[in-house]
GROMACS .gro file of C-alpha atoms in nm:
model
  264
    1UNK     CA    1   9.877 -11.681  11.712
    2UNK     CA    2  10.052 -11.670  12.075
    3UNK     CA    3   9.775 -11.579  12.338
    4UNK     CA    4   9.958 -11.268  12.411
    5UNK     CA    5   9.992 -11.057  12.099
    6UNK     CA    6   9.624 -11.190  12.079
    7UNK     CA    7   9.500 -11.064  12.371
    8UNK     CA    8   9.728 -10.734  12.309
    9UNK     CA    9   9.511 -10.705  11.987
   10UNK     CA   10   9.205 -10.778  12.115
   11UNK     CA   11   9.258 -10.522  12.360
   12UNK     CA   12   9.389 -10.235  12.158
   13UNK     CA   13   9.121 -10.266  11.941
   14UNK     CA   14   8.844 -10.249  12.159
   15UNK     CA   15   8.995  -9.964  12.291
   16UNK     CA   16   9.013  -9.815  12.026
   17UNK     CA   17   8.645  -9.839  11.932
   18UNK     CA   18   8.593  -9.720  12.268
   19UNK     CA   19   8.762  -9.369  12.202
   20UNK     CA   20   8.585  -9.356  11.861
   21UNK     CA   21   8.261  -9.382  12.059
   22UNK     CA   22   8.356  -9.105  12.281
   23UNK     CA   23   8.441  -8.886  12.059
   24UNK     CA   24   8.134  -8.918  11.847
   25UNK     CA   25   7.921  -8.962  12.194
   26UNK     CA   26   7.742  -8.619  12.350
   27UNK     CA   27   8.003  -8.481  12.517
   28UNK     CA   28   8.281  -8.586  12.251
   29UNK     CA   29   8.490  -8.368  11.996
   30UNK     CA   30   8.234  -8.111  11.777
   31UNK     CA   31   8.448  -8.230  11.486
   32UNK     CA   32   8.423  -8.556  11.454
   33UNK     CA   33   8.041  -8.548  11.597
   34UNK     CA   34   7.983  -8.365  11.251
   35UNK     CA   35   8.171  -8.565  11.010
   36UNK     CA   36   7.990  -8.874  10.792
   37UNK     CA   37   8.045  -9.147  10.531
   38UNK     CA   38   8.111  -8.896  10.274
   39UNK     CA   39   8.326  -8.589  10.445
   40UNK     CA   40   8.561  -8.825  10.519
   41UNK     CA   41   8.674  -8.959  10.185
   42UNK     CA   42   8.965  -8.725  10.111
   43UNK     CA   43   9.078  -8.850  10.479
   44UNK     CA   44   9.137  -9.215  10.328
   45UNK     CA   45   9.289  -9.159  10.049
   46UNK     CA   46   9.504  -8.876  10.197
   47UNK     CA   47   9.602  -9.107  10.509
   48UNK     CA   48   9.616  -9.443  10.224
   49UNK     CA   49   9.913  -9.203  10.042
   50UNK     CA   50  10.105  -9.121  10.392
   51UNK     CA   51  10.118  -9.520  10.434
   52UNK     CA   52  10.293  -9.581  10.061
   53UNK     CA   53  10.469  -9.274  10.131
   54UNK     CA   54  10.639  -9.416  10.465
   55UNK     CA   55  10.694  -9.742  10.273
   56UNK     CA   56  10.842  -9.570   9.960
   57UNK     CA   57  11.105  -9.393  10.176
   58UNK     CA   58  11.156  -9.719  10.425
   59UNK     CA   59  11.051  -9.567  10.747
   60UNK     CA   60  10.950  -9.820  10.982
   61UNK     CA   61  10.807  -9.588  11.249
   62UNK     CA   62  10.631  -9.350  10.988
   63UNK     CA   63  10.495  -9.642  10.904
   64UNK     CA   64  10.315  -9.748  11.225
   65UNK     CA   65  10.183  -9.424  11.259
   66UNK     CA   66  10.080  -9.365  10.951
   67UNK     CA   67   9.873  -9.751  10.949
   68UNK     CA   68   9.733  -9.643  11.262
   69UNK     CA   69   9.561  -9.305  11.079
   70UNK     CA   70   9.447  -9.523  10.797
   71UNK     CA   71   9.295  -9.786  11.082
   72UNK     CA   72   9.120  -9.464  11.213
   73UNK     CA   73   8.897  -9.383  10.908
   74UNK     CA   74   8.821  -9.771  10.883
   75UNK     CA   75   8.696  -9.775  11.237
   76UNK     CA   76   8.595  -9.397  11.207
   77UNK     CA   77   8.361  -9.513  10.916
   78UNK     CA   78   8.228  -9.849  11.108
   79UNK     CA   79   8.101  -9.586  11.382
   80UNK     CA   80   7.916  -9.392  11.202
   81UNK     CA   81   7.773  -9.728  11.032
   82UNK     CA   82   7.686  -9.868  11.353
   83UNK     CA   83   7.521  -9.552  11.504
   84UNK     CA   84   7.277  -9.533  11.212
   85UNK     CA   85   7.192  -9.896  11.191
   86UNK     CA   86   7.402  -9.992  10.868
   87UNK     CA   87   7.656 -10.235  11.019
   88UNK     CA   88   7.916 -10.218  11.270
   89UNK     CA   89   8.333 -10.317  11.254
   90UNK     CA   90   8.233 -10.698  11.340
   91UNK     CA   91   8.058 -10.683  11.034
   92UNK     CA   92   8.326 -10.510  10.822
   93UNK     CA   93   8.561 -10.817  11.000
   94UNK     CA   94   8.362 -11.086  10.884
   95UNK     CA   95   8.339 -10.994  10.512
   96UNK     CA   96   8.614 -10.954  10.511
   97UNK     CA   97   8.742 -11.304  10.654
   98UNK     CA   98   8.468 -11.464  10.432
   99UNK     CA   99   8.615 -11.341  10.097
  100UNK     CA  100   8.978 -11.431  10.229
  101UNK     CA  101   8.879 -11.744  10.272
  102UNK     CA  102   8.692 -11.782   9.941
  103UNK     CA  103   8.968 -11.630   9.755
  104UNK     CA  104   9.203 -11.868   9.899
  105UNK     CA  105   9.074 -12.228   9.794
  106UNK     CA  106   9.457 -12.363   9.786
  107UNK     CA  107   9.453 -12.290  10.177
  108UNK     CA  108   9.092 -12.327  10.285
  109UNK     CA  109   8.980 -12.586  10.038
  110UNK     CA  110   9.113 -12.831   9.821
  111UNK     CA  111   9.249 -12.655   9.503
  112UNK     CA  112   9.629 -12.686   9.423
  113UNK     CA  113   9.823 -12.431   9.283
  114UNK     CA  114  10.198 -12.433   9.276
  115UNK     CA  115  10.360 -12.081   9.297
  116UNK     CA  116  10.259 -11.725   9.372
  117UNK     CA  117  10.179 -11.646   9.005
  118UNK     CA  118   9.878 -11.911   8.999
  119UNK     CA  119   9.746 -11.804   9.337
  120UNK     CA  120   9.713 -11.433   9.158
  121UNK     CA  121   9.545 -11.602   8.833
  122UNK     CA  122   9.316 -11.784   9.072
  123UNK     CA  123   9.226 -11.471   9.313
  124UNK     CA  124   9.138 -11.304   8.970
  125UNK     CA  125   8.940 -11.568   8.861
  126UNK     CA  126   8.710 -11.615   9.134
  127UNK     CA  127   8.703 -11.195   9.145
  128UNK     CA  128   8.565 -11.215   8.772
  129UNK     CA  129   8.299 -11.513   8.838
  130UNK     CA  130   8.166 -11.298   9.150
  131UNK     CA  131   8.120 -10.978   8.899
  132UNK     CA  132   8.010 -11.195   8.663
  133UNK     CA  133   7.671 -11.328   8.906
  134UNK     CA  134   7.596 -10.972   8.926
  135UNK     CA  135   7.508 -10.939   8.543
  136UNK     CA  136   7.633 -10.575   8.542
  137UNK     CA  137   7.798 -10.425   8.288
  138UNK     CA  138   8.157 -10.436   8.366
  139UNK     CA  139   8.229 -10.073   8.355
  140UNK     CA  140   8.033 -10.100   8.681
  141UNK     CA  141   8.275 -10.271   8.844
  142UNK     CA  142   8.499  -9.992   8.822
  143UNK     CA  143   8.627  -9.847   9.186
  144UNK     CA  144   8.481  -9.451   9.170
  145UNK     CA  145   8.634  -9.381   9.513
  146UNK     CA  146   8.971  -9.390   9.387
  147UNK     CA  147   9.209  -9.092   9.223
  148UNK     CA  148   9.123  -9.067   8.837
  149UNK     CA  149   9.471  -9.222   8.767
  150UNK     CA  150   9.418  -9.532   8.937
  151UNK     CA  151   9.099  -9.537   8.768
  152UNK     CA  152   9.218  -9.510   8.404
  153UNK     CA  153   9.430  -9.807   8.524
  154UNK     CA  154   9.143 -10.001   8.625
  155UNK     CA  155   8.927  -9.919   8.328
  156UNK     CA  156   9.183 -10.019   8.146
  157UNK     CA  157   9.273 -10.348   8.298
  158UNK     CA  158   8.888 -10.401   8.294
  159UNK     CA  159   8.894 -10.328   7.883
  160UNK     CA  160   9.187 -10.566   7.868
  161UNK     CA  161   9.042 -10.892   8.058
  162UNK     CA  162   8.761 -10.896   7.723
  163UNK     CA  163   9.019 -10.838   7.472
  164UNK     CA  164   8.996 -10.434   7.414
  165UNK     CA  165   9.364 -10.371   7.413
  166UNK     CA  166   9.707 -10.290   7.204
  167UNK     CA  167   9.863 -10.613   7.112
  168UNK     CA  168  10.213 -10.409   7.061
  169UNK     CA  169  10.350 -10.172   7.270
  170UNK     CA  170  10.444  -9.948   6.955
  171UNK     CA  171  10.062  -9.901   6.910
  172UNK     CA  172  10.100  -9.787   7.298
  173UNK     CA  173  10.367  -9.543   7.213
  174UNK     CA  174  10.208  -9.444   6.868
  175UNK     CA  175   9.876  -9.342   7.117
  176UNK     CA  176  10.058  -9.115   7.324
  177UNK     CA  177  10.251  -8.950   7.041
  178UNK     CA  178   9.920  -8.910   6.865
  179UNK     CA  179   9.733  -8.754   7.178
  180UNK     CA  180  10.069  -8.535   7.270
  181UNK     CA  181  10.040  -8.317   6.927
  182UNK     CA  182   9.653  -8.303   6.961
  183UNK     CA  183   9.726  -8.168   7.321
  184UNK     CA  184   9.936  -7.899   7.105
  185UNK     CA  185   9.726  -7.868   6.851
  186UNK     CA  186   9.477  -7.737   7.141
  187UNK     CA  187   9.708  -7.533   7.375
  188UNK     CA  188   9.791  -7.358   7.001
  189UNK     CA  189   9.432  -7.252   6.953
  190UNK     CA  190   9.407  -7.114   7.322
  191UNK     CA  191   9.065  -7.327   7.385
  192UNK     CA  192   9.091  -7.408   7.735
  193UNK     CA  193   8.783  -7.654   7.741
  194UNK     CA  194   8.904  -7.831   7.451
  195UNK     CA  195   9.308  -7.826   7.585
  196UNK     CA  196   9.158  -8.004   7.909
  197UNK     CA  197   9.010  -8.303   7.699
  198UNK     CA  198   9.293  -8.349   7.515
  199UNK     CA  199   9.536  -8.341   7.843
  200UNK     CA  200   9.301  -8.603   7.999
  201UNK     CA  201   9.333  -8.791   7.670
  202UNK     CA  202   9.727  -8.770   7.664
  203UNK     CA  203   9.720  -8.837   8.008
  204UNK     CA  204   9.497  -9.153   8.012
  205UNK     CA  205   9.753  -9.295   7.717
  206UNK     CA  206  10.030  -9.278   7.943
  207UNK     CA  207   9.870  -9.431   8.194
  208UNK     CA  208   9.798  -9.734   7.952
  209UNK     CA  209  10.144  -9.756   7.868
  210UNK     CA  210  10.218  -9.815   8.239
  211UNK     CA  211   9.972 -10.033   8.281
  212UNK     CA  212  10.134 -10.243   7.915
  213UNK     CA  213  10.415 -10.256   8.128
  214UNK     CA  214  10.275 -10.327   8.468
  215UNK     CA  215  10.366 -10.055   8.649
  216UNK     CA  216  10.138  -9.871   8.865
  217UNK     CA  217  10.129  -9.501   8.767
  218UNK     CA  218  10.013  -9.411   9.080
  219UNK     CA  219  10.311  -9.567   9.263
  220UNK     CA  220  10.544  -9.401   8.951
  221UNK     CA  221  10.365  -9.058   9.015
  222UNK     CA  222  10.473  -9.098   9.382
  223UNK     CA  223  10.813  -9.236   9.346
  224UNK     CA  224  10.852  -8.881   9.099
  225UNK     CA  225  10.713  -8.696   9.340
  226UNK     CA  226  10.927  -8.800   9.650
  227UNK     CA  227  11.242  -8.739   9.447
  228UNK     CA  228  11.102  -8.372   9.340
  229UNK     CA  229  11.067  -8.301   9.714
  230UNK     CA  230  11.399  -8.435   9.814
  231UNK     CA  231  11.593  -8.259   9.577
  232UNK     CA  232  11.362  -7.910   9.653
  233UNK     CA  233  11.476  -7.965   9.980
  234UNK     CA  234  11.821  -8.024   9.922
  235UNK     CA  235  11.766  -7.622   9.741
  236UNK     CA  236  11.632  -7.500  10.033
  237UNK     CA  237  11.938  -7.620  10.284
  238UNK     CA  238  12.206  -7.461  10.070
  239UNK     CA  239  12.015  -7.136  10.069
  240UNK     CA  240  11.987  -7.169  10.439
  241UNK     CA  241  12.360  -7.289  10.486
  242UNK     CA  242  12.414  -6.929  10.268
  243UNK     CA  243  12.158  -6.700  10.515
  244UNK     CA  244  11.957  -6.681  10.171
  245UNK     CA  245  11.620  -6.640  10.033
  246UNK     CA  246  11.488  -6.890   9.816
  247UNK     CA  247  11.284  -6.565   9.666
  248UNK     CA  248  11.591  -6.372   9.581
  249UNK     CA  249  11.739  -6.642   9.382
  250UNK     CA  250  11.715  -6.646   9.023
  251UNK     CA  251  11.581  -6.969   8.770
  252UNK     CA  252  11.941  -7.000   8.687
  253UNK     CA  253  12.090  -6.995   9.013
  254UNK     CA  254  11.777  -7.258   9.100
  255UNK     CA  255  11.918  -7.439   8.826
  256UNK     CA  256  12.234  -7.489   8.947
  257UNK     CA  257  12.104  -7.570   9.286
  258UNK     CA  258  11.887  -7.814   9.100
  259UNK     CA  259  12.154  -8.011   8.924
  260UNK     CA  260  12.383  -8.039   9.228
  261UNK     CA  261  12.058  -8.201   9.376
  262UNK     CA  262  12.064  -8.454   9.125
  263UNK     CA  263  12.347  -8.604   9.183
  264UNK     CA  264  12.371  -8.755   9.516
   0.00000   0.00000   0.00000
């Protein structure tokens, strides 16, 4: 690395921490004085989000921004770690660099691989052999901290690795036709407890089929989501451009809006 963007980093960095310790010091902000591991946790995935989102819609600037909010809640959480005795960011560093480096024999040892699809194979290799010294069940291995749709991705991927999966994507599709009329079965009989099971069934099924498919439902979800807003918004200018209000309008007028929308 050139001495100068290393110094630069070294710098910023510390500085950082610096400000983090101020603010959590006596005379820092009330706010983040009160704030610990766990009243932070809808912070990092909320800031994790912003970061796809900026990448989703290409925005190089978002992007730095947003990376520096997500860098906050690492160093916010090292803080806190450090002030009660758990560890501190050089520690967070170092495990970090130490499973890098394990993970990446072909560069830091002698193993040869020959394209980018082995060195994934290999990284999940030596991720399954380090679960594996743990002698936990594997269901324990699952992430908790994340949203319950990149869970039901991981549980499933998890179920797969042993051998619990479709071996046809028809069975996939035969799953979520079988959960969507059980879901109507349900919302039929107006039994909300049993309408929510059966949603959560239908929607963990369609989450395997992305996964069949290797596609990351989260990242789908998002991608839907972006395009929703867009076109919203583009129904919110033309009612502007009129002097309108979006209340007055009706579902067919909406419509119209919505269809125009669609097509740039």
């Amino acid at each position: 690395m050139d001495k100068s963007i290393e110094n630069k980093i070294l710098y910023e960095v510390k500085k950082l921490v610096e400000v983090m310790e101020i603010l959590r010091g006596p005379d820092g902000c009330p706010w983040d004085r009160e704030q610990d591991y766990y009243s932070l946790k809808e912070n990092i995935i909320e800031e994790a989000y912003e970061v796809v989102e900026a990448l989703e819609e290409k925005n190089i600037e978002a992007l730095k921004e947003e990376l520096g909010d997500l860098l906050l809640q690492v160093i916010f959480q090292a803080q806190i770690a450090h002030e009660i005795g758990d560890f501190d960011l050089g520690d967070v560093s170092r495990i970090l660099r130490e499973k890098l480096i394990r993970r990446h024999p072909h560069v830091f040892a002698d193993t040869d691989v020959e394209n980018a699809e082995e060195v994934l194979i290999k990284w999940e290799e030596i991720k399954k052999a380090e679960k594996e010294s743990n002698n936990n069940s594997l269901m324990e291995d699952l992430n908790q901290g994340q949203t319950a749709l990149n869970q039901s991705f991981e549980i499933q991927e998890i179920a797969a690795e042993v051998g619990f999966d479709w071996n046809d994507i028809n069975l996939v599709i035969e799953k979520i036709e079988e959960e969507l009329e059980e879901t109507k079965a349900a919302l039929y009989k107006n039994e909300k407890n049993k309408l929510e099971e059966e949603i959560g069934d239908l929607l963990f099924s369609v989450v395997n089929l992305a996964r069949f498919k290797n596609i990351n439902p989260e990242i789908s979800l998002l991608k839907t989501i972006l395009k929703f807003k867009s076109r919203f918004k583009y129904i919110e200018e033309q009612i502007n451009l009129n002097k309108g209000n979006i209340n007055d309008y009706s579902l067919e007028e909406l419509d119209k809006l919505w269809d125009k929308a669609k097509k740039i």
